[in-house]
């Protein structure tokens, strides 16, 4: 049986061995100072997508690379970066009790990756709050007073599988009148570039290009009541 407590920069554990009293294990990791933390948070805040992932409770895969740009390392490079201690009589370091704590600690990190930031000196809530402030969106920003708004607020109907195709209104109620010609023909295909697929010697994007030219023209003529929409030939 192992009891594990993770605090800023250190892990304390009680590991039950062969003796009645459990052994006391500690694993310490160097914490980042204020200057290092400021660089780390600033570097993360500059990455809008990764910052959003963290603020939503997810650790991006690129977090190690981002942290290293701030001049520090998120994870220890070797056991030399850790200070470990156990009061068992074993002279080896790490002993089997420290190894057991490593194993359980890995499981804890897998369940909650934010614990590695706690090991570096900031609990999850403190770290995320400073990231919000750096991003310019503090958590205590004022909430608008909905009672002072004249427009009535209605709750959207929940989306269900049964009502997915129920538009609630007739298609005749939709006021869609596209008139402008596209500035660039086949803009989407041009942006995507050549397809990785080929039919014979022709690139697939070349074969479907006429469809992208024909479809908008067909829709516009159908909407405006043309009895003879283009045939696409």
PDB file of C-alpha atoms in Angstrom:
ATOM      1  CA  UNK A   1       0.000   0.000   0.000  1.00  0.00           C
ATOM      2  CA  UNK A   2       1.323   3.433  -0.954  1.00  0.00           C
ATOM      3  CA  UNK A   3       0.031   6.847   0.128  1.00  0.00           C
ATOM      4  CA  UNK A   4       1.120   9.622  -2.233  1.00  0.00           C
ATOM      5  CA  UNK A   5       0.970  13.402  -1.700  1.00  0.00           C
ATOM      6  CA  UNK A   6       2.110  15.754  -4.458  1.00  0.00           C
ATOM      7  CA  UNK A   7       3.013  19.320  -3.517  1.00  0.00           C
ATOM      8  CA  UNK A   8       4.945  22.112  -5.170  1.00  0.00           C
ATOM      9  CA  UNK A   9       8.295  20.649  -6.118  1.00  0.00           C
ATOM     10  CA  UNK A  10       8.086  17.513  -4.025  1.00  0.00           C
ATOM     11  CA  UNK A  11       6.309  14.194  -3.666  1.00  0.00           C
ATOM     12  CA  UNK A  12       5.869  12.596  -0.260  1.00  0.00           C
ATOM     13  CA  UNK A  13       4.898   8.931  -0.025  1.00  0.00           C
ATOM     14  CA  UNK A  14       4.414   6.254   2.580  1.00  0.00           C
ATOM     15  CA  UNK A  15       5.283   2.856   1.153  1.00  0.00           C
ATOM     16  CA  UNK A  16       4.437  -0.316   3.038  1.00  0.00           C
ATOM     17  CA  UNK A  17       7.355  -2.736   2.964  1.00  0.00           C
ATOM     18  CA  UNK A  18       8.075  -5.942   4.844  1.00  0.00           C
ATOM     19  CA  UNK A  19       8.166  -4.149   8.197  1.00  0.00           C
ATOM     20  CA  UNK A  20       5.081  -3.033  10.162  1.00  0.00           C
ATOM     21  CA  UNK A  21       5.787   0.669   9.754  1.00  0.00           C
ATOM     22  CA  UNK A  22       5.720   2.066   6.190  1.00  0.00           C
ATOM     23  CA  UNK A  23       8.840   3.666   4.772  1.00  0.00           C
ATOM     24  CA  UNK A  24       8.870   7.385   4.059  1.00  0.00           C
ATOM     25  CA  UNK A  25       9.861   8.359   0.530  1.00  0.00           C
ATOM     26  CA  UNK A  26      10.419  11.815  -0.921  1.00  0.00           C
ATOM     27  CA  UNK A  27      11.108  12.826  -4.515  1.00  0.00           C
ATOM     28  CA  UNK A  28      12.038  16.466  -5.128  1.00  0.00           C
ATOM     29  CA  UNK A  29      12.232  18.276  -8.464  1.00  0.00           C
ATOM     30  CA  UNK A  30      13.712  21.736  -8.938  1.00  0.00           C
ATOM     31  CA  UNK A  31      10.961  24.336  -9.250  1.00  0.00           C
ATOM     32  CA  UNK A  32      11.029  27.249 -11.686  1.00  0.00           C
ATOM     33  CA  UNK A  33      11.603  30.692 -10.217  1.00  0.00           C
ATOM     34  CA  UNK A  34       9.297  33.648 -10.944  1.00  0.00           C
ATOM     35  CA  UNK A  35      11.339  34.770 -13.939  1.00  0.00           C
ATOM     36  CA  UNK A  36      11.284  31.304 -15.494  1.00  0.00           C
ATOM     37  CA  UNK A  37       7.560  30.912 -14.876  1.00  0.00           C
ATOM     38  CA  UNK A  38       6.908  34.281 -16.509  1.00  0.00           C
ATOM     39  CA  UNK A  39       8.808  33.182 -19.620  1.00  0.00           C
ATOM     40  CA  UNK A  40       6.955  29.854 -19.747  1.00  0.00           C
ATOM     41  CA  UNK A  41       3.505  31.425 -19.403  1.00  0.00           C
ATOM     42  CA  UNK A  42       4.364  34.128 -21.935  1.00  0.00           C
ATOM     43  CA  UNK A  43       5.574  31.512 -24.418  1.00  0.00           C
ATOM     44  CA  UNK A  44       2.406  29.434 -24.000  1.00  0.00           C
ATOM     45  CA  UNK A  45       0.154  32.513 -24.215  1.00  0.00           C
ATOM     46  CA  UNK A  46       1.687  33.367 -27.599  1.00  0.00           C
ATOM     47  CA  UNK A  47       0.427  30.029 -28.931  1.00  0.00           C
ATOM     48  CA  UNK A  48      -3.320  30.731 -29.127  1.00  0.00           C
ATOM     49  CA  UNK A  49      -4.374  27.178 -30.003  1.00  0.00           C
ATOM     50  CA  UNK A  50      -2.225  25.524 -27.350  1.00  0.00           C
ATOM     51  CA  UNK A  51      -3.222  28.100 -24.729  1.00  0.00           C
ATOM     52  CA  UNK A  52      -6.884  27.371 -25.487  1.00  0.00           C
ATOM     53  CA  UNK A  53      -6.245  23.650 -25.069  1.00  0.00           C
ATOM     54  CA  UNK A  54      -4.662  24.183 -21.658  1.00  0.00           C
ATOM     55  CA  UNK A  55      -7.440  26.507 -20.510  1.00  0.00           C
ATOM     56  CA  UNK A  56      -9.973  23.850 -21.516  1.00  0.00           C
ATOM     57  CA  UNK A  57      -8.153  21.284 -19.391  1.00  0.00           C
ATOM     58  CA  UNK A  58      -6.113  19.499 -22.051  1.00  0.00           C
ATOM     59  CA  UNK A  59      -2.342  19.280 -22.386  1.00  0.00           C
ATOM     60  CA  UNK A  60      -1.162  19.778 -25.998  1.00  0.00           C
ATOM     61  CA  UNK A  61       1.359  17.265 -27.319  1.00  0.00           C
ATOM     62  CA  UNK A  62       3.743  20.104 -28.156  1.00  0.00           C
ATOM     63  CA  UNK A  63       3.927  21.384 -24.569  1.00  0.00           C
ATOM     64  CA  UNK A  64       7.508  20.194 -24.024  1.00  0.00           C
ATOM     65  CA  UNK A  65       8.726  22.042 -27.125  1.00  0.00           C
ATOM     66  CA  UNK A  66       6.885  25.212 -26.091  1.00  0.00           C
ATOM     67  CA  UNK A  67       8.361  25.114 -22.589  1.00  0.00           C
ATOM     68  CA  UNK A  68      11.859  24.522 -23.933  1.00  0.00           C
ATOM     69  CA  UNK A  69      11.557  27.744 -25.967  1.00  0.00           C
ATOM     70  CA  UNK A  70      11.372  29.507 -22.606  1.00  0.00           C
ATOM     71  CA  UNK A  71      14.772  28.052 -21.707  1.00  0.00           C
ATOM     72  CA  UNK A  72      13.632  25.387 -19.221  1.00  0.00           C
ATOM     73  CA  UNK A  73      12.634  21.723 -19.273  1.00  0.00           C
ATOM     74  CA  UNK A  74       9.233  20.402 -18.246  1.00  0.00           C
ATOM     75  CA  UNK A  75      10.350  16.864 -17.409  1.00  0.00           C
ATOM     76  CA  UNK A  76      13.618  15.864 -15.746  1.00  0.00           C
ATOM     77  CA  UNK A  77      16.234  14.667 -18.211  1.00  0.00           C
ATOM     78  CA  UNK A  78      17.512  11.911 -15.914  1.00  0.00           C
ATOM     79  CA  UNK A  79      17.370  10.677 -12.336  1.00  0.00           C
ATOM     80  CA  UNK A  80      20.169  13.165 -11.574  1.00  0.00           C
ATOM     81  CA  UNK A  81      17.610  15.970 -11.921  1.00  0.00           C
ATOM     82  CA  UNK A  82      15.666  14.474  -9.014  1.00  0.00           C
ATOM     83  CA  UNK A  83      16.492  14.368  -5.323  1.00  0.00           C
ATOM     84  CA  UNK A  84      15.191  11.145  -3.830  1.00  0.00           C
ATOM     85  CA  UNK A  85      15.252   9.808  -0.303  1.00  0.00           C
ATOM     86  CA  UNK A  86      13.902   6.768   1.534  1.00  0.00           C
ATOM     87  CA  UNK A  87      14.396   5.820   5.190  1.00  0.00           C
ATOM     88  CA  UNK A  88      14.647   2.120   4.434  1.00  0.00           C
ATOM     89  CA  UNK A  89      17.961   0.308   5.213  1.00  0.00           C
ATOM     90  CA  UNK A  90      18.678  -0.313   1.516  1.00  0.00           C
ATOM     91  CA  UNK A  91      21.806   1.524   0.327  1.00  0.00           C
ATOM     92  CA  UNK A  92      20.671   1.594  -3.296  1.00  0.00           C
ATOM     93  CA  UNK A  93      19.155   4.788  -4.638  1.00  0.00           C
ATOM     94  CA  UNK A  94      16.634   4.424  -6.084  1.00  0.00           C
ATOM     95  CA  UNK A  95      15.590   1.588  -3.832  1.00  0.00           C
ATOM     96  CA  UNK A  96      12.549  -0.578  -4.559  1.00  0.00           C
ATOM     97  CA  UNK A  97      10.329   1.765  -2.519  1.00  0.00           C
ATOM     98  CA  UNK A  98      11.381   4.817  -4.547  1.00  0.00           C
ATOM     99  CA  UNK A  99      10.879   2.771  -7.712  1.00  0.00           C
ATOM    100  CA  UNK A 100       7.349   1.952  -6.548  1.00  0.00           C
ATOM    101  CA  UNK A 101       6.649   5.660  -6.084  1.00  0.00           C
ATOM    102  CA  UNK A 102       7.975   6.360  -9.590  1.00  0.00           C
ATOM    103  CA  UNK A 103       5.533   3.822 -10.973  1.00  0.00           C
ATOM    104  CA  UNK A 104       2.536   5.262  -9.110  1.00  0.00           C
ATOM    105  CA  UNK A 105       3.627   8.808  -9.936  1.00  0.00           C
ATOM    106  CA  UNK A 106       3.636   7.923 -13.639  1.00  0.00           C
ATOM    107  CA  UNK A 107       0.051   6.706 -13.307  1.00  0.00           C
ATOM    108  CA  UNK A 108      -0.932   9.954 -11.558  1.00  0.00           C
ATOM    109  CA  UNK A 109       0.677  12.040 -14.309  1.00  0.00           C
ATOM    110  CA  UNK A 110      -1.147   9.989 -16.921  1.00  0.00           C
ATOM    111  CA  UNK A 111      -4.474  10.676 -15.181  1.00  0.00           C
ATOM    112  CA  UNK A 112      -3.723  14.369 -14.531  1.00  0.00           C
ATOM    113  CA  UNK A 113      -0.841  15.785 -16.620  1.00  0.00           C
ATOM    114  CA  UNK A 114      -1.157  19.152 -14.870  1.00  0.00           C
ATOM    115  CA  UNK A 115       0.593  17.582 -11.876  1.00  0.00           C
ATOM    116  CA  UNK A 116       3.922  18.100 -13.630  1.00  0.00           C
ATOM    117  CA  UNK A 117       3.330  21.850 -13.407  1.00  0.00           C
ATOM    118  CA  UNK A 118       2.694  21.430  -9.688  1.00  0.00           C
ATOM    119  CA  UNK A 119       6.038  19.672  -9.427  1.00  0.00           C
ATOM    120  CA  UNK A 120       7.591  22.720 -11.115  1.00  0.00           C
ATOM    121  CA  UNK A 121       6.029  25.070  -8.586  1.00  0.00           C
ATOM    122  CA  UNK A 122       2.451  26.000  -9.548  1.00  0.00           C
ATOM    123  CA  UNK A 123      -0.794  24.198  -8.885  1.00  0.00           C
ATOM    124  CA  UNK A 124      -3.185  23.779 -11.816  1.00  0.00           C
ATOM    125  CA  UNK A 125      -5.574  26.576 -10.788  1.00  0.00           C
ATOM    126  CA  UNK A 126      -2.772  29.064 -10.155  1.00  0.00           C
ATOM    127  CA  UNK A 127      -1.055  28.218 -13.432  1.00  0.00           C
ATOM    128  CA  UNK A 128      -4.235  28.515 -15.522  1.00  0.00           C
ATOM    129  CA  UNK A 129      -5.277  31.778 -13.869  1.00  0.00           C
ATOM    130  CA  UNK A 130      -1.929  33.374 -14.703  1.00  0.00           C
ATOM    131  CA  UNK A 131      -2.256  32.053 -18.262  1.00  0.00           C
ATOM    132  CA  UNK A 132      -5.725  33.643 -18.550  1.00  0.00           C
ATOM    133  CA  UNK A 133      -4.374  36.969 -17.370  1.00  0.00           C
ATOM    134  CA  UNK A 134      -1.461  36.766 -19.809  1.00  0.00           C
ATOM    135  CA  UNK A 135      -3.940  36.023 -22.596  1.00  0.00           C
ATOM    136  CA  UNK A 136      -6.002  39.050 -21.518  1.00  0.00           C
ATOM    137  CA  UNK A 137      -9.013  37.079 -20.310  1.00  0.00           C
ATOM    138  CA  UNK A 138      -9.061  37.001 -16.482  1.00  0.00           C
ATOM    139  CA  UNK A 139     -11.546  34.613 -14.949  1.00  0.00           C
ATOM    140  CA  UNK A 140     -13.323  37.327 -12.926  1.00  0.00           C
ATOM    141  CA  UNK A 141     -14.331  39.523 -15.883  1.00  0.00           C
ATOM    142  CA  UNK A 142     -17.810  41.105 -15.408  1.00  0.00           C
ATOM    143  CA  UNK A 143     -20.888  39.209 -16.584  1.00  0.00           C
ATOM    144  CA  UNK A 144     -23.378  41.276 -18.622  1.00  0.00           C
ATOM    145  CA  UNK A 145     -26.702  42.091 -16.954  1.00  0.00           C
ATOM    146  CA  UNK A 146     -29.263  40.269 -19.089  1.00  0.00           C
ATOM    147  CA  UNK A 147     -32.162  42.055 -17.343  1.00  0.00           C
ATOM    148  CA  UNK A 148     -31.082  45.384 -18.830  1.00  0.00           C
ATOM    149  CA  UNK A 149     -31.264  44.008 -22.386  1.00  0.00           C
ATOM    150  CA  UNK A 150     -34.557  44.654 -24.178  1.00  0.00           C
ATOM    151  CA  UNK A 151     -34.191  41.707 -26.560  1.00  0.00           C
ATOM    152  CA  UNK A 152     -35.764  38.631 -24.998  1.00  0.00           C
ATOM    153  CA  UNK A 153     -33.361  35.791 -24.324  1.00  0.00           C
ATOM    154  CA  UNK A 154     -34.570  32.362 -25.383  1.00  0.00           C
ATOM    155  CA  UNK A 155     -32.946  29.046 -24.690  1.00  0.00           C
ATOM    156  CA  UNK A 156     -32.055  27.079 -27.853  1.00  0.00           C
ATOM    157  CA  UNK A 157     -33.860  23.801 -28.372  1.00  0.00           C
ATOM    158  CA  UNK A 158     -31.663  20.793 -27.648  1.00  0.00           C
ATOM    159  CA  UNK A 159     -30.368  18.990 -30.718  1.00  0.00           C
ATOM    160  CA  UNK A 160     -31.548  15.396 -30.829  1.00  0.00           C
ATOM    161  CA  UNK A 161     -31.227  12.631 -33.375  1.00  0.00           C
ATOM    162  CA  UNK A 162     -34.991  12.489 -33.803  1.00  0.00           C
ATOM    163  CA  UNK A 163     -35.246  16.166 -34.704  1.00  0.00           C
ATOM    164  CA  UNK A 164     -32.022  16.542 -36.631  1.00  0.00           C
ATOM    165  CA  UNK A 165     -33.743  16.836 -40.005  1.00  0.00           C
ATOM    166  CA  UNK A 166     -36.742  18.805 -38.729  1.00  0.00           C
ATOM    167  CA  UNK A 167     -36.206  22.402 -39.928  1.00  0.00           C
ATOM    168  CA  UNK A 168     -39.264  23.679 -38.022  1.00  0.00           C
ATOM    169  CA  UNK A 169     -39.933  26.022 -40.961  1.00  0.00           C
ATOM    170  CA  UNK A 170     -40.663  25.636 -44.656  1.00  0.00           C
ATOM    171  CA  UNK A 171     -37.873  25.937 -47.210  1.00  0.00           C
ATOM    172  CA  UNK A 172     -39.956  28.704 -48.818  1.00  0.00           C
ATOM    173  CA  UNK A 173     -39.226  30.849 -45.752  1.00  0.00           C
ATOM    174  CA  UNK A 174     -35.528  30.940 -46.520  1.00  0.00           C
ATOM    175  CA  UNK A 175     -34.575  34.166 -48.283  1.00  0.00           C
ATOM    176  CA  UNK A 176     -31.511  33.171 -50.277  1.00  0.00           C
ATOM    177  CA  UNK A 177     -30.675  35.200 -53.393  1.00  0.00           C
ATOM    178  CA  UNK A 178     -27.038  34.772 -54.450  1.00  0.00           C
ATOM    179  CA  UNK A 179     -26.279  37.127 -57.317  1.00  0.00           C
ATOM    180  CA  UNK A 180     -22.574  37.900 -57.288  1.00  0.00           C
ATOM    181  CA  UNK A 181     -20.240  35.900 -59.464  1.00  0.00           C
ATOM    182  CA  UNK A 182     -17.259  34.385 -57.623  1.00  0.00           C
ATOM    183  CA  UNK A 183     -14.104  36.441 -57.967  1.00  0.00           C
ATOM    184  CA  UNK A 184     -12.022  33.319 -58.541  1.00  0.00           C
ATOM    185  CA  UNK A 185     -13.348  30.186 -60.202  1.00  0.00           C
ATOM    186  CA  UNK A 186     -12.654  27.049 -58.215  1.00  0.00           C
ATOM    187  CA  UNK A 187     -11.041  28.990 -55.357  1.00  0.00           C
ATOM    188  CA  UNK A 188     -11.296  26.063 -52.936  1.00  0.00           C
ATOM    189  CA  UNK A 189      -9.503  23.664 -55.266  1.00  0.00           C
ATOM    190  CA  UNK A 190      -6.820  26.236 -55.977  1.00  0.00           C
ATOM    191  CA  UNK A 191      -6.249  26.710 -52.246  1.00  0.00           C
ATOM    192  CA  UNK A 192      -6.029  22.969 -51.575  1.00  0.00           C
ATOM    193  CA  UNK A 193      -3.593  22.425 -54.412  1.00  0.00           C
ATOM    194  CA  UNK A 194      -3.093  19.220 -56.424  1.00  0.00           C
ATOM    195  CA  UNK A 195      -4.792  16.083 -55.162  1.00  0.00           C
ATOM    196  CA  UNK A 196      -2.678  13.076 -54.121  1.00  0.00           C
ATOM    197  CA  UNK A 197      -5.009  10.942 -56.293  1.00  0.00           C
ATOM    198  CA  UNK A 198      -4.662  10.359 -60.030  1.00  0.00           C
ATOM    199  CA  UNK A 199      -7.016   8.854 -62.582  1.00  0.00           C
ATOM    200  CA  UNK A 200      -4.752   7.659 -65.322  1.00  0.00           C
ATOM    201  CA  UNK A 201      -2.352  10.529 -65.922  1.00  0.00           C
ATOM    202  CA  UNK A 202      -4.796  13.232 -64.802  1.00  0.00           C
ATOM    203  CA  UNK A 203      -4.832  14.688 -61.321  1.00  0.00           C
ATOM    204  CA  UNK A 204      -8.168  14.165 -59.572  1.00  0.00           C
ATOM    205  CA  UNK A 205      -8.528  17.883 -58.794  1.00  0.00           C
ATOM    206  CA  UNK A 206      -8.405  18.631 -62.536  1.00  0.00           C
ATOM    207  CA  UNK A 207     -11.214  16.158 -63.204  1.00  0.00           C
ATOM    208  CA  UNK A 208     -13.581  17.628 -60.612  1.00  0.00           C
ATOM    209  CA  UNK A 209     -12.750  21.280 -61.360  1.00  0.00           C
ATOM    210  CA  UNK A 210     -15.663  21.626 -63.858  1.00  0.00           C
ATOM    211  CA  UNK A 211     -18.079  20.573 -61.114  1.00  0.00           C
ATOM    212  CA  UNK A 212     -16.975  23.520 -58.962  1.00  0.00           C
ATOM    213  CA  UNK A 213     -17.621  25.859 -61.892  1.00  0.00           C
ATOM    214  CA  UNK A 214     -20.949  24.310 -62.848  1.00  0.00           C
ATOM    215  CA  UNK A 215     -22.582  23.839 -59.418  1.00  0.00           C
ATOM    216  CA  UNK A 216     -22.770  27.532 -58.330  1.00  0.00           C
ATOM    217  CA  UNK A 217     -24.141  28.522 -61.740  1.00  0.00           C
ATOM    218  CA  UNK A 218     -26.765  25.782 -61.580  1.00  0.00           C
ATOM    219  CA  UNK A 219     -27.895  26.853 -58.086  1.00  0.00           C
ATOM    220  CA  UNK A 220     -28.148  30.536 -59.012  1.00  0.00           C
ATOM    221  CA  UNK A 221     -30.265  29.802 -62.078  1.00  0.00           C
ATOM    222  CA  UNK A 222     -32.527  27.427 -60.161  1.00  0.00           C
ATOM    223  CA  UNK A 223     -33.093  30.043 -57.431  1.00  0.00           C
ATOM    224  CA  UNK A 224     -33.895  32.767 -59.940  1.00  0.00           C
ATOM    225  CA  UNK A 225     -36.404  30.577 -61.723  1.00  0.00           C
ATOM    226  CA  UNK A 226     -34.545  29.676 -64.887  1.00  0.00           C
ATOM    227  CA  UNK A 227     -36.507  26.854 -66.499  1.00  0.00           C
ATOM    228  CA  UNK A 228     -33.437  25.670 -68.347  1.00  0.00           C
ATOM    229  CA  UNK A 229     -30.573  25.444 -65.850  1.00  0.00           C
ATOM    230  CA  UNK A 230     -27.183  24.568 -67.305  1.00  0.00           C
ATOM    231  CA  UNK A 231     -26.737  20.900 -68.142  1.00  0.00           C
ATOM    232  CA  UNK A 232     -23.118  20.762 -67.080  1.00  0.00           C
ATOM    233  CA  UNK A 233     -21.989  19.391 -70.443  1.00  0.00           C
TER     234      UNK A 233
END
